[in-house]
């Protein structure tokens, strides 16, 4: 790697002694393995159950190639961002927020607002999605016991919202470390349960006919491919890496790389096994949630009910952790404005606003989840508009601006190639995923009792 160049226009941050968001929510006490737990929760979630669905638009070969490329590029991207953060820390500018890092390195005030807009949209979308999917998990379990019961999806979303309101009162990101370790274990648990269920389904007498063909129309095939790539981008996406590195006890230099290695070891075990087993069984009939494919509306379940029930419970529990992790940026913004850093984190002056503001935020997310219960197409839209610029473009740009590699160097050409390719992919993905959302809009119903996929 090239030697870093000194930035001439550092972004002026709020002094830490006056910054309640930094002192409270982004408290810096963690070890590298805690960062690994946070990273794993941020990336390895129930969205991996969408991987067979993403393969529908790509097929076997292109699906595996895109999955591998996305993994390599995101690991490289996050590694470069950790180097930039380490460099800024050594220069006396320890950035704990993505927006501040981007504004400092690029020397632009508008970049601060661009990043906070994208980051807020991603985090809000994931928080809403976590509540929606958790509500769906409860609904599946309820309907398996009471097929004609009176409760609807929005009732379960309300239940999840209440639980999330209580959990939202964990005061700091660092205080979630044990929860996020549990999240890591849960992700391994439900992945291997689902993989076992898929293998069982594939060899059962009720195994569905396998068809791996793509769409016949060339234009439809192209749009489906870019939509699938956008879904993969959303699955690998992590828009809060600087905030996660902020939880590390200083000096943070070098610690994030160890956390990334832990996270990507889990990714390798879970992503490939879920994608390959699910697509092998269901092919181009894969649902956007592979558990739903294993529990068809007509005919018998394709796996033991107890096994799928246990997987659903694991997914449900992990969704609470994911919702908590992606809410931290919102809570940090709130407390930067509402809390008094000179008083204790549990003082009445800070506790009451925290309870009120965090509860309002969770209630808002729960209301949107109940009102707009569609998920599959939204993942693609979020991936194209949010995760691709934040995870596949900005980190390379930040590295180039910080370290200024020579134009003849390999890293310069790799970084710029990734920027160009994923900018084009992002534009095409944004168009195709929005197109698919519009095409499927006729199926969306406000406050529906079914999740549109």
Tab-separated table of C-alpha atoms in Angstrom:
chain	number	residue	atom	x	y	z
A	1	UNK	CA	0.000	0.000	0.000
A	2	UNK	CA	1.103	3.553	-0.705
A	3	UNK	CA	2.062	6.033	2.010
A	4	UNK	CA	-0.849	8.287	2.985
A	5	UNK	CA	-1.029	11.894	1.936
A	6	UNK	CA	-2.027	14.533	4.474
A	7	UNK	CA	-5.499	15.934	3.920
A	8	UNK	CA	-5.543	19.708	3.597
A	9	UNK	CA	-9.183	20.278	4.533
A	10	UNK	CA	-10.046	18.272	7.652
A	11	UNK	CA	-13.704	18.216	8.650
A	12	UNK	CA	-14.321	20.153	11.839
A	13	UNK	CA	-15.985	17.804	14.316
A	14	UNK	CA	-17.892	18.583	17.484
A	15	UNK	CA	-15.381	18.429	20.367
A	16	UNK	CA	-15.727	14.998	22.016
A	17	UNK	CA	-16.223	16.526	25.459
A	18	UNK	CA	-19.422	18.196	24.146
A	19	UNK	CA	-20.611	15.273	22.016
A	20	UNK	CA	-23.178	13.115	23.846
A	21	UNK	CA	-23.676	10.868	20.819
A	22	UNK	CA	-19.979	9.981	20.872
A	23	UNK	CA	-19.635	9.759	24.636
A	24	UNK	CA	-22.793	7.751	25.233
A	25	UNK	CA	-24.006	5.734	22.216
A	26	UNK	CA	-20.626	5.246	20.492
A	27	UNK	CA	-18.735	4.584	23.703
A	28	UNK	CA	-15.238	3.251	22.865
A	29	UNK	CA	-14.557	0.281	25.153
A	30	UNK	CA	-14.644	-2.791	22.892
A	31	UNK	CA	-12.077	-5.395	21.853
A	32	UNK	CA	-11.539	-6.619	18.291
A	33	UNK	CA	-13.781	-9.656	18.790
A	34	UNK	CA	-16.597	-7.383	19.911
A	35	UNK	CA	-16.254	-5.571	16.591
A	36	UNK	CA	-16.423	-9.004	14.924
A	37	UNK	CA	-19.718	-9.698	16.701
A	38	UNK	CA	-21.135	-6.320	15.604
A	39	UNK	CA	-19.968	-6.802	11.998
A	40	UNK	CA	-21.467	-10.283	11.795
A	41	UNK	CA	-24.814	-9.038	13.067
A	42	UNK	CA	-24.703	-6.166	10.554
A	43	UNK	CA	-24.064	-8.475	7.559
A	44	UNK	CA	-25.055	-12.075	8.335
A	45	UNK	CA	-28.795	-11.925	8.870
A	46	UNK	CA	-31.978	-13.596	7.604
A	47	UNK	CA	-31.395	-11.894	4.249
A	48	UNK	CA	-29.115	-14.842	3.457
A	49	UNK	CA	-32.332	-16.852	3.101
A	50	UNK	CA	-32.935	-14.660	0.023
A	51	UNK	CA	-29.797	-15.933	-1.731
A	52	UNK	CA	-31.535	-18.764	-3.679
A	53	UNK	CA	-34.044	-16.139	-4.877
A	54	UNK	CA	-31.162	-13.945	-6.075
A	55	UNK	CA	-29.755	-16.909	-8.004
A	56	UNK	CA	-33.055	-17.096	-9.939
A	57	UNK	CA	-32.010	-14.135	-12.044
A	58	UNK	CA	-28.402	-15.292	-12.510
A	59	UNK	CA	-28.301	-19.068	-12.778
A	60	UNK	CA	-25.673	-21.395	-11.318
A	61	UNK	CA	-22.453	-20.120	-12.865
A	62	UNK	CA	-23.127	-16.370	-12.806
A	63	UNK	CA	-24.738	-16.675	-9.385
A	64	UNK	CA	-21.661	-18.266	-7.829
A	65	UNK	CA	-19.341	-15.851	-9.640
A	66	UNK	CA	-21.320	-12.796	-8.472
A	67	UNK	CA	-21.545	-14.143	-4.915
A	68	UNK	CA	-17.773	-14.650	-4.815
A	69	UNK	CA	-16.972	-11.288	-6.419
A	70	UNK	CA	-19.305	-9.476	-4.018
A	71	UNK	CA	-17.624	-11.182	-1.082
A	72	UNK	CA	-14.105	-10.335	-2.248
A	73	UNK	CA	-14.942	-6.752	-3.172
A	74	UNK	CA	-16.793	-6.001	0.079
A	75	UNK	CA	-14.013	-7.477	2.204
A	76	UNK	CA	-11.487	-5.393	0.246
A	77	UNK	CA	-13.730	-2.337	0.549
A	78	UNK	CA	-14.131	-2.641	4.311
A	79	UNK	CA	-10.410	-3.319	4.685
A	80	UNK	CA	-9.583	-0.091	2.802
A	81	UNK	CA	-12.035	1.858	4.925
A	82	UNK	CA	-10.410	0.514	8.097
A	83	UNK	CA	-7.028	1.697	6.762
A	84	UNK	CA	-8.429	5.176	6.150
A	85	UNK	CA	-9.919	5.264	9.648
A	86	UNK	CA	-6.600	4.097	11.126
A	87	UNK	CA	-4.726	6.790	9.217
A	88	UNK	CA	-7.071	9.526	10.406
A	89	UNK	CA	-6.694	8.290	14.003
A	90	UNK	CA	-2.900	8.403	13.754
A	91	UNK	CA	-3.198	11.950	12.423
A	92	UNK	CA	-5.200	12.935	15.508
A	93	UNK	CA	-8.612	12.835	13.818
A	94	UNK	CA	-10.359	9.725	15.095
A	95	UNK	CA	-13.592	9.536	13.113
A	96	UNK	CA	-16.435	7.579	14.632
A	97	UNK	CA	-19.110	8.399	12.058
A	98	UNK	CA	-19.247	7.585	8.346
A	99	UNK	CA	-20.504	11.069	7.469
A	100	UNK	CA	-17.624	12.807	9.253
A	101	UNK	CA	-15.056	10.518	7.665
A	102	UNK	CA	-16.379	11.190	4.157
A	103	UNK	CA	-16.580	14.953	4.706
A	104	UNK	CA	-13.060	15.097	6.139
A	105	UNK	CA	-11.295	13.000	3.513
A	106	UNK	CA	-13.157	14.457	0.537
A	107	UNK	CA	-13.075	17.984	1.970
A	108	UNK	CA	-16.719	18.612	1.093
A	109	UNK	CA	-19.660	19.728	3.310
A	110	UNK	CA	-22.244	18.317	0.882
A	111	UNK	CA	-20.700	14.841	1.183
A	112	UNK	CA	-21.556	14.959	4.913
A	113	UNK	CA	-25.258	15.337	4.050
A	114	UNK	CA	-25.149	12.860	1.158
A	115	UNK	CA	-23.751	10.113	3.406
A	116	UNK	CA	-26.096	10.833	6.303
A	117	UNK	CA	-29.079	10.728	3.909
A	118	UNK	CA	-28.040	7.387	2.395
A	119	UNK	CA	-27.013	5.930	5.737
A	120	UNK	CA	-30.233	7.008	7.453
A	121	UNK	CA	-32.348	5.549	4.627
A	122	UNK	CA	-30.495	2.219	4.848
A	123	UNK	CA	-30.686	2.011	8.624
A	124	UNK	CA	-34.347	2.980	8.691
A	125	UNK	CA	-35.140	0.441	5.977
A	126	UNK	CA	-33.341	-2.347	7.827
A	127	UNK	CA	-34.994	-1.445	11.136
A	128	UNK	CA	-38.411	-1.569	9.448
A	129	UNK	CA	-37.522	-4.823	7.691
A	130	UNK	CA	-36.338	-6.436	10.939
A	131	UNK	CA	-39.648	-5.632	12.648
A	132	UNK	CA	-41.632	-6.829	9.619
A	133	UNK	CA	-39.794	-10.141	9.313
A	134	UNK	CA	-39.920	-10.746	13.071
A	135	UNK	CA	-43.679	-10.192	12.929
A	136	UNK	CA	-43.882	-12.645	10.038
A	137	UNK	CA	-41.963	-15.248	12.080
A	138	UNK	CA	-44.497	-14.919	14.892
A	139	UNK	CA	-47.331	-15.166	12.383
A	140	UNK	CA	-45.916	-18.382	10.873
A	141	UNK	CA	-45.629	-19.991	14.299
A	142	UNK	CA	-49.134	-18.844	15.270
A	143	UNK	CA	-50.760	-20.104	12.070
A	144	UNK	CA	-49.043	-23.487	12.429
A	145	UNK	CA	-50.880	-23.871	15.742
A	146	UNK	CA	-54.108	-21.994	14.946
A	147	UNK	CA	-54.660	-22.085	11.198
A	148	UNK	CA	-57.942	-20.144	11.467
A	149	UNK	CA	-56.917	-17.842	14.301
A	150	UNK	CA	-58.143	-14.227	14.306
A	151	UNK	CA	-54.746	-12.504	14.662
A	152	UNK	CA	-53.302	-10.758	11.597
A	153	UNK	CA	-49.764	-9.792	10.628
A	154	UNK	CA	-50.069	-6.261	12.011
A	155	UNK	CA	-50.928	-7.692	15.437
A	156	UNK	CA	-47.623	-9.560	15.502
A	157	UNK	CA	-45.776	-6.494	14.233
A	158	UNK	CA	-47.233	-4.574	17.183
A	159	UNK	CA	-45.970	-7.265	19.577
A	160	UNK	CA	-42.479	-7.107	18.062
A	161	UNK	CA	-42.542	-3.311	18.258
A	162	UNK	CA	-43.226	-3.423	21.993
A	163	UNK	CA	-40.286	-5.788	22.553
A	164	UNK	CA	-38.035	-3.605	20.377
A	165	UNK	CA	-39.050	-0.544	22.397
A	166	UNK	CA	-37.823	-2.261	25.554
A	167	UNK	CA	-34.584	-3.473	23.958
A	168	UNK	CA	-33.915	-0.047	22.447
A	169	UNK	CA	-33.100	1.251	25.922
A	170	UNK	CA	-29.687	-0.459	25.931
A	171	UNK	CA	-27.771	2.808	26.223
A	172	UNK	CA	-24.630	2.141	24.146
A	173	UNK	CA	-23.538	0.229	21.047
A	174	UNK	CA	-20.900	-1.480	23.190
A	175	UNK	CA	-23.605	-2.791	25.540
A	176	UNK	CA	-24.909	-4.946	22.668
A	177	UNK	CA	-21.722	-7.032	22.433
A	178	UNK	CA	-23.146	-10.086	24.233
A	179	UNK	CA	-26.408	-9.856	22.290
A	180	UNK	CA	-24.433	-9.731	19.053
A	181	UNK	CA	-22.375	-12.760	20.019
A	182	UNK	CA	-25.676	-14.565	20.463
A	183	UNK	CA	-26.691	-13.228	17.038
A	184	UNK	CA	-23.576	-14.803	15.489
A	185	UNK	CA	-24.417	-18.194	17.024
A	186	UNK	CA	-28.050	-17.909	15.909
A	187	UNK	CA	-27.039	-17.151	12.303
A	188	UNK	CA	-24.977	-20.340	12.197
A	189	UNK	CA	-27.814	-22.242	13.832
A	190	UNK	CA	-30.651	-21.352	11.467
A	191	UNK	CA	-28.417	-21.538	8.399
A	192	UNK	CA	-27.437	-25.126	9.073
A	193	UNK	CA	-31.011	-26.020	10.021
A	194	UNK	CA	-32.268	-24.611	6.717
A	195	UNK	CA	-29.462	-26.290	4.754
A	196	UNK	CA	-30.371	-29.614	6.390
A	197	UNK	CA	-34.030	-28.983	5.546
A	198	UNK	CA	-33.155	-28.259	1.899
A	199	UNK	CA	-31.091	-31.436	1.601
A	200	UNK	CA	-33.951	-33.405	3.146
A	201	UNK	CA	-36.420	-31.774	0.740
A	202	UNK	CA	-34.198	-32.451	-2.259
A	203	UNK	CA	-34.118	-36.182	-1.573
A	204	UNK	CA	-37.717	-36.578	-0.396
A	205	UNK	CA	-40.487	-38.125	-2.497
A	206	UNK	CA	-42.228	-34.721	-2.515
A	207	UNK	CA	-39.189	-32.919	-3.939
A	208	UNK	CA	-40.272	-30.193	-6.363
A	209	UNK	CA	-39.265	-30.483	-10.037
A	210	UNK	CA	-36.004	-28.658	-10.622
A	211	UNK	CA	-35.792	-26.015	-13.303
A	212	UNK	CA	-32.757	-23.712	-13.460
A	213	UNK	CA	-33.670	-21.976	-16.716
A	214	UNK	CA	-33.661	-18.188	-16.888
A	215	UNK	CA	-36.348	-15.968	-18.372
A	216	UNK	CA	-36.841	-16.370	-22.103
A	217	UNK	CA	-36.881	-12.671	-22.997
A	218	UNK	CA	-33.374	-11.232	-23.292
A	219	UNK	CA	-34.413	-7.875	-21.830
A	220	UNK	CA	-36.239	-9.512	-18.903
A	221	UNK	CA	-33.209	-11.718	-18.272
A	222	UNK	CA	-30.969	-8.633	-18.167
A	223	UNK	CA	-33.241	-6.759	-15.783
A	224	UNK	CA	-33.566	-9.810	-13.527
A	225	UNK	CA	-29.784	-10.201	-13.432
A	226	UNK	CA	-29.231	-6.612	-12.302
A	227	UNK	CA	-32.035	-6.911	-9.746
A	228	UNK	CA	-30.342	-10.038	-8.376
A	229	UNK	CA	-26.997	-8.245	-8.214
A	230	UNK	CA	-28.668	-5.432	-6.272
A	231	UNK	CA	-30.066	-7.993	-3.824
A	232	UNK	CA	-26.570	-9.463	-3.369
A	233	UNK	CA	-25.223	-5.964	-2.728
A	234	UNK	CA	-27.874	-5.444	-0.044
A	235	UNK	CA	-27.073	-8.823	1.542
A	236	UNK	CA	-23.341	-8.041	1.752
A	237	UNK	CA	-23.947	-4.417	2.653
A	238	UNK	CA	-22.825	-2.811	5.891
A	239	UNK	CA	-23.351	0.918	6.112
A	240	UNK	CA	-22.082	1.404	9.671
A	241	UNK	CA	-18.463	0.199	9.650
A	242	UNK	CA	-17.011	3.488	11.017
A	243	UNK	CA	-19.571	3.437	13.824
A	244	UNK	CA	-18.604	-0.172	14.620
A	245	UNK	CA	-14.906	0.743	14.656
A	246	UNK	CA	-15.847	3.602	16.987
A	247	UNK	CA	-16.826	1.047	19.646
A	248	UNK	CA	-13.220	-0.213	19.826
A	249	UNK	CA	-11.080	0.999	22.698
A	250	UNK	CA	-8.378	3.328	21.320
A	251	UNK	CA	-6.015	2.853	19.691
A	252	UNK	CA	-8.240	1.044	17.185
A	253	UNK	CA	-5.474	0.614	14.606
A	254	UNK	CA	-5.418	-2.887	13.139
A	255	UNK	CA	-8.216	-4.257	15.306
A	256	UNK	CA	-10.978	-3.972	12.716
A	257	UNK	CA	-9.162	-6.288	10.278
A	258	UNK	CA	-9.321	-9.112	12.843
A	259	UNK	CA	-13.031	-8.447	13.280
A	260	UNK	CA	-13.501	-8.542	9.501
A	261	UNK	CA	-11.743	-11.904	9.253
A	262	UNK	CA	-14.047	-13.325	11.944
A	263	UNK	CA	-17.096	-11.927	10.160
A	264	UNK	CA	-16.124	-13.232	6.714
A	265	UNK	CA	-15.385	-16.708	8.090
A	266	UNK	CA	-19.035	-16.805	9.189
A	267	UNK	CA	-20.098	-15.361	5.820
A	268	UNK	CA	-18.262	-18.124	3.950
A	269	UNK	CA	-19.922	-20.843	6.019
A	270	UNK	CA	-23.432	-19.428	5.786
A	271	UNK	CA	-23.767	-17.673	2.422
A	272	UNK	CA	-22.530	-20.471	0.178
A	273	UNK	CA	-24.317	-23.266	2.020
A	274	UNK	CA	-27.670	-21.421	2.006
A	275	UNK	CA	-27.381	-20.285	-1.626
A	276	UNK	CA	-26.302	-23.638	-3.059
A	277	UNK	CA	-28.684	-25.871	-1.097
A	278	UNK	CA	-31.717	-23.625	-1.609
A	279	UNK	CA	-31.209	-23.064	-5.323
A	280	UNK	CA	-30.404	-26.764	-5.841
A	281	UNK	CA	-33.821	-27.749	-4.490
A	282	UNK	CA	-36.093	-24.989	-5.797
A	283	UNK	CA	-34.302	-23.525	-8.823
A	284	UNK	CA	-36.205	-20.712	-10.474
A	285	UNK	CA	-39.180	-21.321	-8.158
A	286	UNK	CA	-37.202	-20.155	-5.114
A	287	UNK	CA	-39.137	-17.809	-2.868
A	288	UNK	CA	-37.572	-14.634	-1.469
A	289	UNK	CA	-37.529	-16.460	1.883
A	290	UNK	CA	-36.353	-20.046	1.449
A	291	UNK	CA	-38.231	-21.111	4.599
A	292	UNK	CA	-41.471	-20.237	2.811
A	293	UNK	CA	-40.408	-22.463	-0.091
A	294	UNK	CA	-39.967	-25.297	2.402
A	295	UNK	CA	-43.487	-24.656	3.728
A	296	UNK	CA	-45.640	-24.458	0.554
A	297	UNK	CA	-49.229	-23.234	0.757
A	298	UNK	CA	-50.368	-26.438	-0.927
A	299	UNK	CA	-49.149	-29.898	-0.061
A	300	UNK	CA	-47.097	-31.178	2.860
A	301	UNK	CA	-44.147	-29.412	4.428
A	302	UNK	CA	-40.879	-30.368	2.712
A	303	UNK	CA	-38.995	-30.640	6.016
A	304	UNK	CA	-39.822	-31.670	9.586
A	305	UNK	CA	-42.036	-29.044	11.186
A	306	UNK	CA	-39.993	-29.026	14.401
A	307	UNK	CA	-36.816	-28.250	12.437
A	308	UNK	CA	-38.372	-25.349	10.532
A	309	UNK	CA	-39.985	-24.095	13.732
A	310	UNK	CA	-36.621	-24.023	15.479
A	311	UNK	CA	-35.068	-22.199	12.514
A	312	UNK	CA	-37.862	-19.613	12.630
A	313	UNK	CA	-37.310	-19.070	16.363
A	314	UNK	CA	-33.579	-18.523	15.723
A	315	UNK	CA	-34.376	-16.046	12.941
A	316	UNK	CA	-36.865	-14.226	15.169
A	317	UNK	CA	-34.345	-13.835	17.981
A	318	UNK	CA	-31.609	-12.601	15.652
A	319	UNK	CA	-33.894	-10.006	14.088
A	320	UNK	CA	-34.084	-8.222	17.434
A	321	UNK	CA	-30.283	-7.932	17.457
A	322	UNK	CA	-30.201	-6.657	13.861
A	323	UNK	CA	-32.857	-4.064	14.590
A	324	UNK	CA	-30.833	-2.861	17.576
A	325	UNK	CA	-27.552	-2.616	15.634
A	326	UNK	CA	-28.977	-0.619	12.762
A	327	UNK	CA	-30.841	1.727	15.095
A	328	UNK	CA	-27.623	2.921	16.725
A	329	UNK	CA	-26.940	5.638	14.144
A	330	UNK	CA	-30.413	7.097	14.700
A	331	UNK	CA	-29.932	6.966	18.477
A	332	UNK	CA	-26.504	8.573	18.204
A	333	UNK	CA	-27.963	11.442	16.135
A	334	UNK	CA	-30.794	11.884	18.640
A	335	UNK	CA	-28.528	11.969	21.685
A	336	UNK	CA	-26.031	14.300	20.051
A	337	UNK	CA	-28.866	16.840	20.028
A	338	UNK	CA	-30.930	15.854	23.070
A	339	UNK	CA	-28.523	14.621	25.769
A	340	UNK	CA	-26.293	16.603	28.095
A	341	UNK	CA	-22.836	15.020	28.110
A	342	UNK	CA	-22.000	16.768	31.392
A	343	UNK	CA	-24.608	14.721	33.218
A	344	UNK	CA	-24.557	10.940	33.697
A	345	UNK	CA	-25.786	8.547	31.024
A	346	UNK	CA	-28.511	7.345	33.422
A	347	UNK	CA	-29.322	10.741	34.897
A	348	UNK	CA	-32.971	11.796	34.828
A	349	UNK	CA	-32.020	14.616	32.419
A	350	UNK	CA	-30.762	12.079	29.835
A	351	UNK	CA	-32.868	9.013	30.641
A	352	UNK	CA	-36.294	10.555	30.012
A	353	UNK	CA	-35.480	11.999	26.546
A	354	UNK	CA	-33.804	8.692	25.627
A	355	UNK	CA	-36.886	6.662	26.525
A	356	UNK	CA	-39.226	9.017	24.673
A	357	UNK	CA	-37.181	9.530	21.490
A	358	UNK	CA	-36.128	5.901	21.042
A	359	UNK	CA	-39.683	4.701	21.674
A	360	UNK	CA	-41.041	7.130	19.061
A	361	UNK	CA	-38.452	5.912	16.544
A	362	UNK	CA	-39.333	2.243	17.089
A	363	UNK	CA	-43.080	2.956	16.949
A	364	UNK	CA	-42.586	4.768	13.638
A	365	UNK	CA	-40.644	1.798	12.207
A	366	UNK	CA	-43.324	-0.601	13.431
A	367	UNK	CA	-46.125	1.480	11.892
A	368	UNK	CA	-44.405	1.572	8.485
A	369	UNK	CA	-43.745	-2.189	8.678
A	370	UNK	CA	-47.440	-2.855	9.349
A	371	UNK	CA	-48.634	-0.419	6.688
A	372	UNK	CA	-46.279	-1.527	3.882
A	373	UNK	CA	-45.580	-5.253	4.369
A	374	UNK	CA	-43.491	-5.950	1.284
A	375	UNK	CA	-39.882	-6.946	1.429
A	376	UNK	CA	-38.335	-8.770	-1.565
A	377	UNK	CA	-38.304	-5.871	-4.022
A	378	UNK	CA	-37.365	-3.365	-1.334
A	379	UNK	CA	-34.122	-5.283	-0.678
A	380	UNK	CA	-33.102	-4.758	-4.292
A	381	UNK	CA	-33.975	-1.052	-4.252
A	382	UNK	CA	-32.051	-0.466	-1.006
A	383	UNK	CA	-29.083	-2.382	-2.401
A	384	UNK	CA	-28.946	-0.335	-5.587
A	385	UNK	CA	-29.558	3.124	-4.140
A	386	UNK	CA	-27.875	2.694	-0.777
A	387	UNK	CA	-25.392	-0.101	-0.321
A	388	UNK	CA	-23.695	0.082	-3.729
A	389	UNK	CA	-22.543	3.729	-3.399
A	390	UNK	CA	-21.786	3.392	0.320
A	391	UNK	CA	-19.943	0.056	0.230
A	392	UNK	CA	-18.626	-0.344	-3.328
A	393	UNK	CA	-17.761	3.205	-4.376
A	394	UNK	CA	-17.035	5.507	-1.417
A	395	UNK	CA	-14.419	3.323	0.359
A	396	UNK	CA	-12.234	3.150	-2.772
A	397	UNK	CA	-12.630	6.877	-3.305
A	398	UNK	CA	-11.751	7.596	0.332
A	399	UNK	CA	-8.643	5.411	0.107
A	400	UNK	CA	-7.482	7.068	-3.114
A	401	UNK	CA	-7.959	10.534	-1.627
A	402	UNK	CA	-6.178	9.591	1.607
A	403	UNK	CA	-3.240	7.552	0.310
A	404	UNK	CA	-3.044	8.997	-3.227
A	405	UNK	CA	-1.612	5.855	-4.885
A	406	UNK	CA	0.408	6.406	-8.054
A	407	UNK	CA	-1.550	6.152	-11.280
A	408	UNK	CA	0.780	3.400	-12.404
A	409	UNK	CA	0.128	1.281	-9.278
A	410	UNK	CA	-2.070	-1.819	-9.231
A	411	UNK	CA	-4.153	-0.592	-6.283
A	412	UNK	CA	-5.017	2.604	-8.189
A	413	UNK	CA	-6.362	0.654	-11.152
A	414	UNK	CA	-8.184	-1.876	-8.994
A	415	UNK	CA	-9.895	0.853	-6.991
A	416	UNK	CA	-10.925	2.893	-10.005
A	417	UNK	CA	-12.118	-0.191	-11.862
A	418	UNK	CA	-14.335	-1.111	-8.914
A	419	UNK	CA	-15.679	2.459	-8.755
A	420	UNK	CA	-16.552	2.494	-12.471
A	421	UNK	CA	-17.990	-1.024	-12.622
A	422	UNK	CA	-20.142	-0.706	-9.510
A	423	UNK	CA	-21.321	2.783	-10.406
A	424	UNK	CA	-22.651	1.307	-13.661
A	425	UNK	CA	-24.050	-1.728	-11.828
A	426	UNK	CA	-25.679	0.572	-9.290
A	427	UNK	CA	-27.358	2.662	-11.995
A	428	UNK	CA	-28.624	-0.409	-13.830
A	429	UNK	CA	-29.651	-2.040	-10.564
A	430	UNK	CA	-31.531	1.088	-9.474
A	431	UNK	CA	-33.454	1.128	-12.756
A	432	UNK	CA	-34.219	-2.614	-12.840
A	433	UNK	CA	-35.148	-2.906	-9.147
A	434	UNK	CA	-37.404	0.158	-9.350
A	435	UNK	CA	-38.975	-1.308	-12.494
A	436	UNK	CA	-39.641	-4.587	-10.680
A	437	UNK	CA	-41.104	-2.721	-7.710
A	438	UNK	CA	-43.519	-0.888	-10.026
A	439	UNK	CA	-44.488	-4.127	-11.806
A	440	UNK	CA	-45.231	-5.798	-8.485
A	441	UNK	CA	-47.036	-2.790	-7.000
A	442	UNK	CA	-50.422	-4.270	-7.915
A	443	UNK	CA	-49.838	-7.003	-5.332
A	444	UNK	CA	-49.139	-4.582	-2.482
A	445	UNK	CA	-51.910	-3.942	0.014
A	446	UNK	CA	-51.771	-1.530	2.930
A	447	UNK	CA	-51.860	-3.340	6.284
A	448	UNK	CA	-51.968	-6.671	4.464
A	449	UNK	CA	-51.786	-9.856	6.541
A	450	UNK	CA	-49.296	-11.354	4.094
A	451	UNK	CA	-45.755	-10.223	3.321
A	452	UNK	CA	-45.450	-9.517	-0.400
A	453	UNK	CA	-42.290	-11.141	-1.758
